């Protein structure tokens, strides 16, 4: 585990994004709220927040962080049929929250897959990536291109 004891405690944020490609029928069912397992996006949001809080238990050598906020938003598009998840994590700590934001997105998308797999096993999760981070010694970083092209 990396020694972060000499680093300053600062306000740190990270935003990550990912998307799941699915059939139009599956997307329509999610948007309409008609899945028998319940509210797919509500469950995915809760799973994402819980996963962010458990990141240090899931990723070896990742520092446990006191998260001050985790927000999770979803957008859907019909061309191609997909749902994009964007998660933002915040803390005041000695190390960043990139892993928490990335973990939140991954688990949200896996939850969507799990809840809809009986209807659409061809769903694909192509890209998960960090969009921006702030705080710490290295300062702010922002991905130049913000939208997922594939």
Coordinates of N, CA and C in Angstrom, one line a residue:
X1 N 0.9 -1.2 0.0 CA 0.0 0.0 0.0 C 0.9 1.2 0.0
X2 N 0.6 2.2 -0.8 CA 1.3 3.4 -0.9 C 1.2 4.3 0.4
X3 N 2.3 4.8 0.9 CA 2.3 5.6 2.1 C 1.8 7.0 1.7
X4 N 0.6 7.4 2.2 CA 0.1 8.7 1.9 C 0.1 9.6 3.1
X5 N 0.9 9.2 4.2 CA 0.9 9.9 5.4 C 1.5 11.3 5.3
X6 N 2.4 11.5 4.3 CA 3.0 12.8 4.2 C 2.2 13.8 3.3
X7 N 1.1 13.3 2.7 CA 0.3 14.1 1.8 C -0.6 15.0 2.6
X8 N -1.0 16.2 2.1 CA -2.0 17.0 2.7 C -3.4 16.5 2.5
X9 N -4.2 16.7 3.5 CA -5.6 16.4 3.4 C -6.2 17.6 2.6
X10 N -6.9 17.2 1.5 CA -7.5 18.2 0.6 C -8.9 17.7 0.2
X11 N -9.7 18.6 -0.3 CA -11.0 18.3 -0.9 C -10.7 17.6 -2.3
X12 N -11.2 16.5 -2.5 CA -10.9 15.7 -3.7 C -12.2 15.2 -4.3
X13 N -12.2 15.3 -5.6 CA -13.4 14.8 -6.4 C -13.0 14.0 -7.5
X14 N -13.8 13.1 -8.0 CA -13.6 12.4 -9.2 C -14.9 12.1 -9.9
X15 N -14.9 12.2 -11.2 CA -16.1 11.8 -12.0 C -15.7 10.8 -13.0
X16 N -16.5 9.7 -13.0 CA -16.3 8.6 -14.0 C -17.6 8.3 -14.8
X17 N -17.4 7.7 -15.9 CA -18.6 7.4 -16.8 C -18.4 6.1 -17.5
X18 N -19.5 5.5 -17.8 CA -19.5 4.2 -18.5 C -20.9 4.1 -19.1
X19 N -21.0 3.1 -20.0 CA -22.2 2.9 -20.7 C -22.5 1.4 -21.0
X20 N -23.8 1.1 -21.0 CA -24.2 -0.3 -21.4 C -25.0 -0.2 -22.7
X21 N -24.7 -1.0 -23.6 CA -25.4 -1.1 -24.9 C -26.4 -2.2 -24.7
X22 N -27.6 -2.0 -25.1 CA -28.7 -3.0 -25.0 C -29.7 -2.9 -26.1
X23 N -30.6 -3.8 -26.1 CA -31.6 -3.8 -27.2 C -32.6 -2.7 -26.9
X24 N -33.3 -2.2 -28.0 CA -34.3 -1.1 -27.8 C -35.4 -1.6 -26.9
X25 N -35.8 -2.9 -27.0 CA -36.8 -3.5 -26.2 C -36.4 -3.4 -24.7
X26 N -35.2 -3.8 -24.4 CA -34.7 -3.7 -23.0 C -34.7 -2.3 -22.5
X27 N -34.2 -1.4 -23.3 CA -34.2 0.0 -22.9 C -35.6 0.5 -22.6
X28 N -36.5 0.2 -23.5 CA -37.9 0.6 -23.3 C -38.5 0.1 -22.0
X29 N -38.2 -1.2 -21.7 CA -38.6 -1.8 -20.4 C -38.1 -1.1 -19.2
X30 N -36.8 -0.7 -19.3 CA -36.1 0.0 -18.2 C -36.7 1.4 -18.0
X31 N -36.9 2.1 -19.1 CA -37.4 3.4 -19.0 C -38.9 3.4 -18.5
X32 N -39.7 2.4 -18.9 CA -41.0 2.3 -18.5 C -41.2 1.8 -17.1
X33 N -40.1 1.3 -16.6 CA -40.2 0.7 -15.2 C -40.9 -0.6 -15.1
X34 N -40.9 -1.3 -16.2 CA -41.7 -2.6 -16.3 C -41.0 -3.9 -16.0
X35 N -39.8 -3.8 -15.5 CA -39.1 -5.1 -15.2 C -39.6 -5.8 -14.0
X36 N -39.7 -7.1 -14.0 CA -40.2 -7.8 -12.9 C -39.4 -7.8 -11.6
X37 N -38.1 -7.5 -11.8 CA -37.2 -7.4 -10.7 C -37.3 -6.1 -10.0
X38 N -38.0 -5.1 -10.6 CA -38.2 -3.8 -10.0 C -37.6 -2.7 -10.7
X39 N -37.3 -1.6 -10.0 CA -36.8 -0.4 -10.6 C -35.3 -0.6 -10.9
X40 N -35.0 -0.8 -12.2 CA -33.6 -1.1 -12.6 C -32.7 0.0 -12.2
X41 N -33.0 1.2 -12.6 CA -32.1 2.3 -12.4 C -32.0 2.7 -10.9
X42 N -33.1 2.5 -10.2 CA -33.0 2.8 -8.8 C -32.1 1.8 -8.1
X43 N -32.2 0.5 -8.4 CA -31.3 -0.5 -7.9 C -29.9 -0.3 -8.3
X44 N -29.7 0.1 -9.5 CA -28.3 0.4 -10.0 C -27.7 1.6 -9.3
X45 N -28.5 2.6 -9.0 CA -28.0 3.8 -8.3 C -27.6 3.4 -6.9
X46 N -28.4 2.6 -6.2 CA -28.1 2.2 -4.8 C -26.9 1.3 -4.8
X47 N -26.8 0.4 -5.8 CA -25.6 -0.5 -5.9 C -24.3 0.3 -6.1
X48 N -24.4 1.3 -6.9 CA -23.2 2.2 -7.2 C -22.8 2.9 -6.0
X49 N -23.7 3.5 -5.2 CA -23.3 4.2 -4.0 C -22.7 3.2 -3.0
X50 N -23.3 2.0 -2.8 CA -22.8 1.0 -1.9 C -21.4 0.6 -2.4
X51 N -21.2 0.4 -3.7 CA -19.9 -0.1 -4.2 C -18.8 1.0 -3.9
X52 N -19.2 2.3 -4.1 CA -18.2 3.3 -3.9 C -17.7 3.3 -2.4
X53 N -18.6 3.0 -1.5 CA -18.3 3.0 -0.1 C -17.5 1.7 0.2
X54 N -17.5 0.7 -0.6 CA -16.8 -0.6 -0.3 C -15.6 -0.8 -1.2
X55 N -15.2 0.3 -1.9 CA -14.1 0.1 -2.9 C -12.8 -0.5 -2.3
X56 N -12.4 0.0 -1.1 CA -11.2 -0.6 -0.5 C -11.3 -2.1 -0.2
X57 N -12.5 -2.6 0.0 CA -12.7 -4.0 0.2 C -12.6 -4.8 -1.1
X58 N -12.8 -4.1 -2.2 CA -12.9 -4.8 -3.5 C -11.5 -4.7 -4.3
X59 N -10.8 -3.6 -4.2 CA -9.6 -3.4 -4.9 C -8.4 -3.5 -4.0
X60 N -7.6 -4.5 -4.2 CA -6.4 -4.7 -3.3 C -5.6 -3.4 -3.2
X61 N -5.1 -3.2 -2.0 CA -4.2 -2.1 -1.6 C -4.8 -0.7 -1.8
X62 N -6.1 -0.6 -2.1 CA -6.8 0.7 -2.2 C -7.1 1.2 -0.8
X63 N -6.8 2.5 -0.6 CA -7.0 3.1 0.8 C -8.5 3.3 1.0
X64 N -9.0 2.9 2.2 CA -10.4 3.2 2.6 C -10.5 4.7 2.8
X65 N -11.5 5.3 2.2 CA -11.7 6.7 2.3 C -13.1 7.1 2.9
X66 N -13.1 8.2 3.7 CA -14.4 8.7 4.2 C -15.1 9.5 3.1
X67 N -16.0 8.9 2.4 CA -16.7 9.7 1.4 C -17.6 10.7 1.9
X68 N -17.6 11.9 1.4 CA -18.6 12.9 1.9 C -19.8 13.0 0.9
X69 N -19.6 12.5 -0.3 CA -20.8 12.5 -1.2 C -20.5 11.5 -2.4
X70 N -21.5 10.9 -2.8 CA -21.5 10.1 -4.1 C -22.8 10.3 -4.8
X71 N -22.7 10.8 -6.0 CA -23.9 11.0 -6.8 C -23.8 10.1 -8.1
X72 N -25.0 9.6 -8.5 CA -25.0 8.7 -9.6 C -26.2 9.2 -10.5
X73 N -25.9 9.4 -11.8 CA -26.9 9.8 -12.7 C -26.9 8.9 -14.0
X74 N -28.1 8.8 -14.6 CA -28.2 8.0 -15.8 C -28.8 8.8 -16.9
X75 N -28.4 8.5 -18.1 CA -29.0 9.1 -19.3 C -29.2 7.9 -20.3
X76 N -30.2 8.0 -21.0 CA -30.4 6.9 -22.0 C -30.5 7.6 -23.4
X77 N -30.1 6.8 -24.4 CA -30.2 7.3 -25.8 C -30.8 6.1 -26.6
X78 N -31.4 6.4 -27.7 CA -31.9 5.3 -28.6 C -31.1 5.0 -29.8
X79 N -30.1 5.8 -30.1 CA -29.2 5.5 -31.2 C -27.7 5.6 -30.8
X80 N -27.1 4.5 -30.5 CA -27.6 3.2 -30.3 C -28.3 3.1 -29.0
X81 N -29.2 2.1 -28.8 CA -29.9 2.0 -27.5 C -28.8 1.8 -26.4
X82 N -28.8 2.7 -25.4 CA -27.8 2.6 -24.4 C -28.2 3.4 -23.2
X83 N -27.5 3.1 -22.1 CA -27.7 3.9 -20.8 C -26.3 4.2 -20.4
X84 N -26.1 5.5 -20.2 CA -24.8 6.0 -19.7 C -24.9 6.3 -18.2
X85 N -24.0 5.8 -17.4 CA -23.9 6.1 -16.0 C -22.8 7.1 -15.7
X86 N -23.0 8.1 -14.9 CA -22.0 9.0 -14.5 C -22.0 9.1 -13.0
X87 N -20.8 8.8 -12.4 CA -20.7 8.9 -10.9 C -19.7 9.9 -10.5
X88 N -20.0 10.6 -9.4 CA -19.1 11.6 -8.8 C -18.9 11.3 -7.4
X89 N -17.7 11.2 -7.0 CA -17.3 10.9 -5.6 C -16.5 12.1 -5.0
X90 N -16.7 12.3 -3.7 CA -16.1 13.4 -3.0 C -15.6 13.0 -1.7
X91 N -14.4 13.5 -1.3 CA -13.9 13.3 0.1 C -13.0 14.4 0.5
X92 N -12.6 14.5 1.7 CA -11.5 15.3 2.2 C -10.5 14.2 2.8
X93 N -9.5 14.0 2.1 CA -8.5 12.9 2.4 C -7.1 13.2 1.8
X94 N -6.3 12.2 2.0 CA -4.9 12.3 1.6 C -4.6 11.6 0.3
X95 N -5.7 11.0 -0.3 CA -5.5 10.4 -1.6 C -6.9 10.5 -2.3
X96 N -6.8 10.3 -3.6 CA -8.0 10.6 -4.5 C -9.1 9.6 -4.5
X97 N -10.2 10.0 -5.1 CA -11.4 9.1 -5.1 C -11.7 8.6 -6.5
X98 N -10.7 8.5 -7.4 CA -10.9 8.0 -8.7 C -11.4 6.6 -8.7
X99 N -10.8 5.7 -7.8 CA -11.2 4.3 -7.8 C -12.7 4.2 -7.3
X100 N -13.1 5.1 -6.4 CA -14.5 5.0 -5.9 C -15.5 5.4 -7.0
X101 N -15.2 6.4 -7.8 CA -16.1 6.8 -8.9 C -16.1 5.7 -10.0
X102 N -14.9 5.2 -10.3 CA -14.9 4.1 -11.3 C -15.6 2.8 -10.9
X103 N -15.4 2.5 -9.6 CA -16.1 1.3 -9.1 C -17.6 1.5 -9.1
X104 N -18.1 2.7 -8.7 CA -19.5 3.0 -8.7 C -20.1 2.8 -10.1
X105 N -19.5 3.3 -11.1 CA -20.0 3.1 -12.5 C -20.0 1.7 -12.9
X106 N -18.9 1.0 -12.6 CA -18.9 -0.5 -13.0 C -20.0 -1.3 -12.4
X107 N -20.2 -1.1 -11.1 CA -21.2 -1.8 -10.4 C -22.6 -1.4 -10.8
X108 N -22.8 -0.2 -11.1 CA -24.2 0.3 -11.6 C -24.5 -0.4 -12.9
X109 N -23.5 -0.5 -13.8 CA -23.8 -1.1 -15.1 C -23.9 -2.6 -15.0
X110 N -23.2 -3.2 -14.1 CA -23.3 -4.7 -13.8 C -24.7 -5.0 -13.2
X111 N -25.2 -4.1 -12.4 CA -26.5 -4.3 -11.8 C -27.6 -4.2 -12.9
X112 N -27.5 -3.3 -13.8 CA -28.4 -3.2 -14.9 C -28.3 -4.5 -15.7
X113 N -27.1 -5.0 -16.0 CA -27.0 -6.3 -16.7 C -27.7 -7.4 -15.9
X114 N -27.4 -7.5 -14.7 CA -28.0 -8.6 -13.9 C -29.5 -8.5 -13.8
X115 N -30.1 -7.4 -13.7 CA -31.5 -7.2 -13.6 C -32.2 -7.5 -15.0
X116 N -31.5 -7.3 -16.1 CA -32.1 -7.5 -17.4 C -31.6 -8.6 -18.2
X117 N -30.7 -9.4 -17.7 CA -30.1 -10.5 -18.4 C -31.0 -11.6 -18.9
X118 N -32.1 -11.8 -18.3 CA -33.1 -12.8 -18.7 C -33.7 -12.3 -20.0
X119 N -33.8 -11.0 -20.3 CA -34.4 -10.5 -21.5 C -33.4 -10.2 -22.6
X120 N -32.1 -10.0 -22.2 CA -31.2 -9.5 -23.2 C -29.7 -9.8 -22.7
X121 N -29.3 -11.0 -23.1 CA -28.0 -11.5 -22.7 C -26.9 -10.9 -23.6
X122 N -27.3 -10.2 -24.7 CA -26.3 -9.6 -25.6 C -25.8 -8.2 -25.1
X123 N -26.3 -7.7 -24.0 CA -25.8 -6.4 -23.5 C -24.3 -6.4 -23.4
X124 N -23.8 -5.2 -23.7 CA -22.3 -5.0 -23.7 C -22.0 -3.7 -22.9
X125 N -20.9 -3.8 -22.1 CA -20.4 -2.7 -21.4 C -19.0 -2.4 -22.0
X126 N -19.0 -1.4 -23.0 CA -17.8 -1.2 -23.7 C -16.7 -0.3 -23.1
X127 N -17.1 0.7 -22.4 CA -16.1 1.7 -21.9 C -16.4 2.2 -20.5
X128 N -15.5 2.2 -19.7 CA -15.6 2.9 -18.4 C -14.3 3.7 -18.2
X129 N -14.5 5.0 -17.8 CA -13.3 5.8 -17.8 C -13.5 7.0 -16.9
X130 N -12.4 7.5 -16.4 CA -12.3 8.7 -15.6 C -12.5 9.9 -16.5
X131 N -13.4 10.8 -16.1 CA -13.6 12.0 -16.8 C -12.8 13.2 -16.3
X132 N -12.8 13.3 -14.9 CA -12.1 14.4 -14.3 C -11.8 14.0 -12.8
X133 N -10.8 14.7 -12.3 CA -10.5 14.6 -10.9 C -9.9 16.0 -10.4
X134 N -10.1 16.3 -9.2 CA -9.6 17.5 -8.6 C -9.0 17.2 -7.2
X135 N -8.1 18.1 -6.8 CA -7.5 18.0 -5.5 C -6.2 17.3 -5.5
X136 N -5.5 17.4 -4.4 CA -4.2 16.7 -4.2 C -3.1 17.4 -4.9
X137 N -1.9 16.8 -4.8 CA -0.6 17.3 -5.2 C -0.7 17.6 -6.7
X138 N -1.3 16.6 -7.5 CA -1.3 16.7 -8.9 C -2.3 17.7 -9.5
X139 N -3.2 18.2 -8.6 CA -4.2 19.2 -9.0 C -5.3 18.6 -9.8
X140 N -5.9 19.5 -10.7 CA -7.1 19.1 -11.5 C -6.6 18.4 -12.8
X141 N -7.4 17.5 -13.2 CA -7.2 16.8 -14.5 C -8.6 16.6 -15.1
X142 N -8.7 16.8 -16.4 CA -10.0 16.7 -17.1 C -9.7 16.0 -18.5
X143 N -10.5 15.0 -18.8 CA -10.4 14.4 -20.1 C -10.9 15.4 -21.2
X144 N -10.1 15.5 -22.2 CA -10.5 16.4 -23.3 C -11.8 16.2 -23.9
X145 N -12.0 14.9 -24.4 CA -13.3 14.5 -25.0 C -14.2 13.9 -23.9
X146 N -15.4 14.5 -23.7 CA -16.2 14.1 -22.6 C -17.2 13.0 -23.0
X147 N -17.6 12.8 -24.2 CA -18.6 11.9 -24.6 C -18.0 10.6 -25.1
X148 N -18.8 9.5 -24.8 CA -18.4 8.1 -25.2 C -18.7 7.9 -26.7
X149 N -17.8 7.6 -27.5 CA -18.0 7.4 -28.9 C -18.2 6.0 -29.3
X150 N -18.2 5.1 -28.4 CA -18.4 3.7 -28.9 C -18.7 2.8 -27.8

